[in-house]
Amino acid sequence: MIDTIIFVFIFLFGTIIGSFLNVVIYRLNTSKKIVNSRSVCFSCNKTLYWYEMIPVLSFLIQKGRCRGCASRISHQYPIVEVATGIVFAILAYHFMPLLYINTNLYIFYLSYFVFIFSILIVITVYDMRHKIIPDRLVYMFIFLSFVLMFINTTGMGEIFVLPSVLQFVAGPLLALPFALIWLISKGTLIGFGDSKLIHGIGWMLGISMGLSALFISFWLGALFGVVMLALKKMKVNMKTEIPFAPFLVIGCFVAFIFQLGIFKLSELFIF
Ligand SMILES: [Zn+2]
């Protein structure tokens, strides 16, 4: 019962944060202030009331249109809100065993990872919209991953630990090949931002899970490419830029939630 209440609460909290992430996505690298600036309709500039900004619900009630000028509101709003809610609820579930051992620790880990994945959600959508990963966000992610190496997330023993050498090199080691591909291809095959993102993923997950995350991202990316080709949605040539951050973030999330080391991942494919 208490678990269900927590999930529902965290999901709703996630949709509210998701609504804020939408604002960040739209205002990042523009002259608009992220906080201290009222939300307006992009078409008619009408200032939005609080009841026009309720996550998901407002969009459904207004049938996806502005109450002032009836122009369409982007589907990005409800999608990001629901997705953030789901990600938060899954994280809450992931750390659940800790809740009964050490409630404070549960709240700490959950907050930490909720923050990390909020950044990753913004990176994902921003990359889809602009085909670029904002430096500020990816550096923040790398920093949080770095600090994470010194925190023992098992919930047993000391809270602060020293990372192993292998864990320490995981970030640079996973990122290096991609940085080289970026350099050699002059940025046509992969962006430097992707390589930075992979650096953060390496520090967050370590070598084994980090490799799994990469494999999952590449499979998903390839699958996406094939489906798009089959649907003839894309004219693929050397200049086709597919944002890669979304796949990296999904790979990172899946590897983390299932604690999918590279050996566990390979076992899944041996019957
Ligand atoms: Zn309007």
JSON list of N, CA, C and O and ligand atoms in Angstrom, two decimals, residues 41 43-46 66-71, ligand 1:
[
{"chain": "A", "resi": 41, "resn": "CYS", "atom": "N", "xyz": [1.92, 31.72, -24.41]},
{"chain": "A", "resi": 41, "resn": "CYS", "atom": "CA", "xyz": [1.67, 30.97, -25.64]},
{"chain": "A", "resi": 41, "resn": "CYS", "atom": "C", "xyz": [2.65, 31.47, -26.70]},
{"chain": "A", "resi": 41, "resn": "CYS", "atom": "O", "xyz": [2.86, 32.67, -26.84]},
{"chain": "A", "resi": 43, "resn": "SER", "atom": "N", "xyz": [2.28, 31.41, -29.84]},
{"chain": "A", "resi": 43, "resn": "SER", "atom": "CA", "xyz": [1.61, 32.02, -30.98]},
{"chain": "A", "resi": 43, "resn": "SER", "atom": "C", "xyz": [1.05, 33.40, -30.66]},
{"chain": "A", "resi": 43, "resn": "SER", "atom": "O", "xyz": [1.31, 34.37, -31.36]},
{"chain": "A", "resi": 44, "resn": "CYS", "atom": "N", "xyz": [0.25, 33.48, -29.57]},
{"chain": "A", "resi": 44, "resn": "CYS", "atom": "CA", "xyz": [-0.45, 34.75, -29.32]},
{"chain": "A", "resi": 44, "resn": "CYS", "atom": "C", "xyz": [0.13, 35.51, -28.13]},
{"chain": "A", "resi": 44, "resn": "CYS", "atom": "O", "xyz": [-0.37, 36.57, -27.77]},
{"chain": "A", "resi": 45, "resn": "ASN", "atom": "N", "xyz": [1.17, 34.93, -27.48]},
{"chain": "A", "resi": 45, "resn": "ASN", "atom": "CA", "xyz": [1.84, 35.63, -26.39]},
{"chain": "A", "resi": 45, "resn": "ASN", "atom": "C", "xyz": [0.98, 35.81, -25.14]},
{"chain": "A", "resi": 45, "resn": "ASN", "atom": "O", "xyz": [1.30, 36.58, -24.25]},
{"chain": "A", "resi": 46, "resn": "LYS", "atom": "N", "xyz": [-0.15, 35.09, -25.11]},
{"chain": "A", "resi": 46, "resn": "LYS", "atom": "CA", "xyz": [-1.03, 35.17, -23.94]},
{"chain": "A", "resi": 46, "resn": "LYS", "atom": "C", "xyz": [-0.32, 34.58, -22.71]},
{"chain": "A", "resi": 46, "resn": "LYS", "atom": "O", "xyz": [0.28, 33.51, -22.78]},
{"chain": "A", "resi": 66, "resn": "CYS", "atom": "N", "xyz": [-4.25, 26.11, -27.63]},
{"chain": "A", "resi": 66, "resn": "CYS", "atom": "CA", "xyz": [-4.18, 27.28, -26.76]},
{"chain": "A", "resi": 66, "resn": "CYS", "atom": "C", "xyz": [-5.59, 27.82, -26.52]},
{"chain": "A", "resi": 66, "resn": "CYS", "atom": "O", "xyz": [-6.40, 27.87, -27.43]},
{"chain": "A", "resi": 67, "resn": "ARG", "atom": "N", "xyz": [-5.91, 28.22, -25.28]},
{"chain": "A", "resi": 67, "resn": "ARG", "atom": "CA", "xyz": [-7.24, 28.73, -24.97]},
{"chain": "A", "resi": 67, "resn": "ARG", "atom": "C", "xyz": [-7.44, 30.12, -25.56]},
{"chain": "A", "resi": 67, "resn": "ARG", "atom": "O", "xyz": [-8.57, 30.59, -25.73]},
{"chain": "A", "resi": 68, "resn": "GLY", "atom": "N", "xyz": [-6.35, 30.82, -25.84]},
{"chain": "A", "resi": 68, "resn": "GLY", "atom": "CA", "xyz": [-6.47, 32.16, -26.39]},
{"chain": "A", "resi": 68, "resn": "GLY", "atom": "C", "xyz": [-6.66, 32.16, -27.89]},
{"chain": "A", "resi": 68, "resn": "GLY", "atom": "O", "xyz": [-7.62, 32.73, -28.41]},
{"chain": "A", "resi": 69, "resn": "CYS", "atom": "N", "xyz": [-5.75, 31.49, -28.61]},
{"chain": "A", "resi": 69, "resn": "CYS", "atom": "CA", "xyz": [-5.75, 31.61, -30.07]},
{"chain": "A", "resi": 69, "resn": "CYS", "atom": "C", "xyz": [-6.03, 30.29, -30.77]},
{"chain": "A", "resi": 69, "resn": "CYS", "atom": "O", "xyz": [-6.05, 30.23, -31.99]},
{"chain": "A", "resi": 70, "resn": "ALA", "atom": "N", "xyz": [-6.24, 29.21, -30.00]},
{"chain": "A", "resi": 70, "resn": "ALA", "atom": "CA", "xyz": [-6.57, 27.89, -30.55]},
{"chain": "A", "resi": 70, "resn": "ALA", "atom": "C", "xyz": [-5.47, 27.28, -31.42]},
{"chain": "A", "resi": 70, "resn": "ALA", "atom": "O", "xyz": [-5.72, 26.33, -32.14]},
{"chain": "A", "resi": 71, "resn": "SER", "atom": "N", "xyz": [-4.26, 27.84, -31.35]},
{"chain": "A", "resi": 71, "resn": "SER", "atom": "CA", "xyz": [-3.20, 27.20, -32.12]},
{"chain": "A", "resi": 71, "resn": "SER", "atom": "C", "xyz": [-2.71, 25.95, -31.38]},
{"chain": "A", "resi": 71, "resn": "SER", "atom": "O", "xyz": [-2.85, 25.84, -30.16]},
{"chain": "B", "resi": 1, "resn": "ZN", "atom": "ZN", "xyz": [-2.24, 31.27, -28.07]}
]
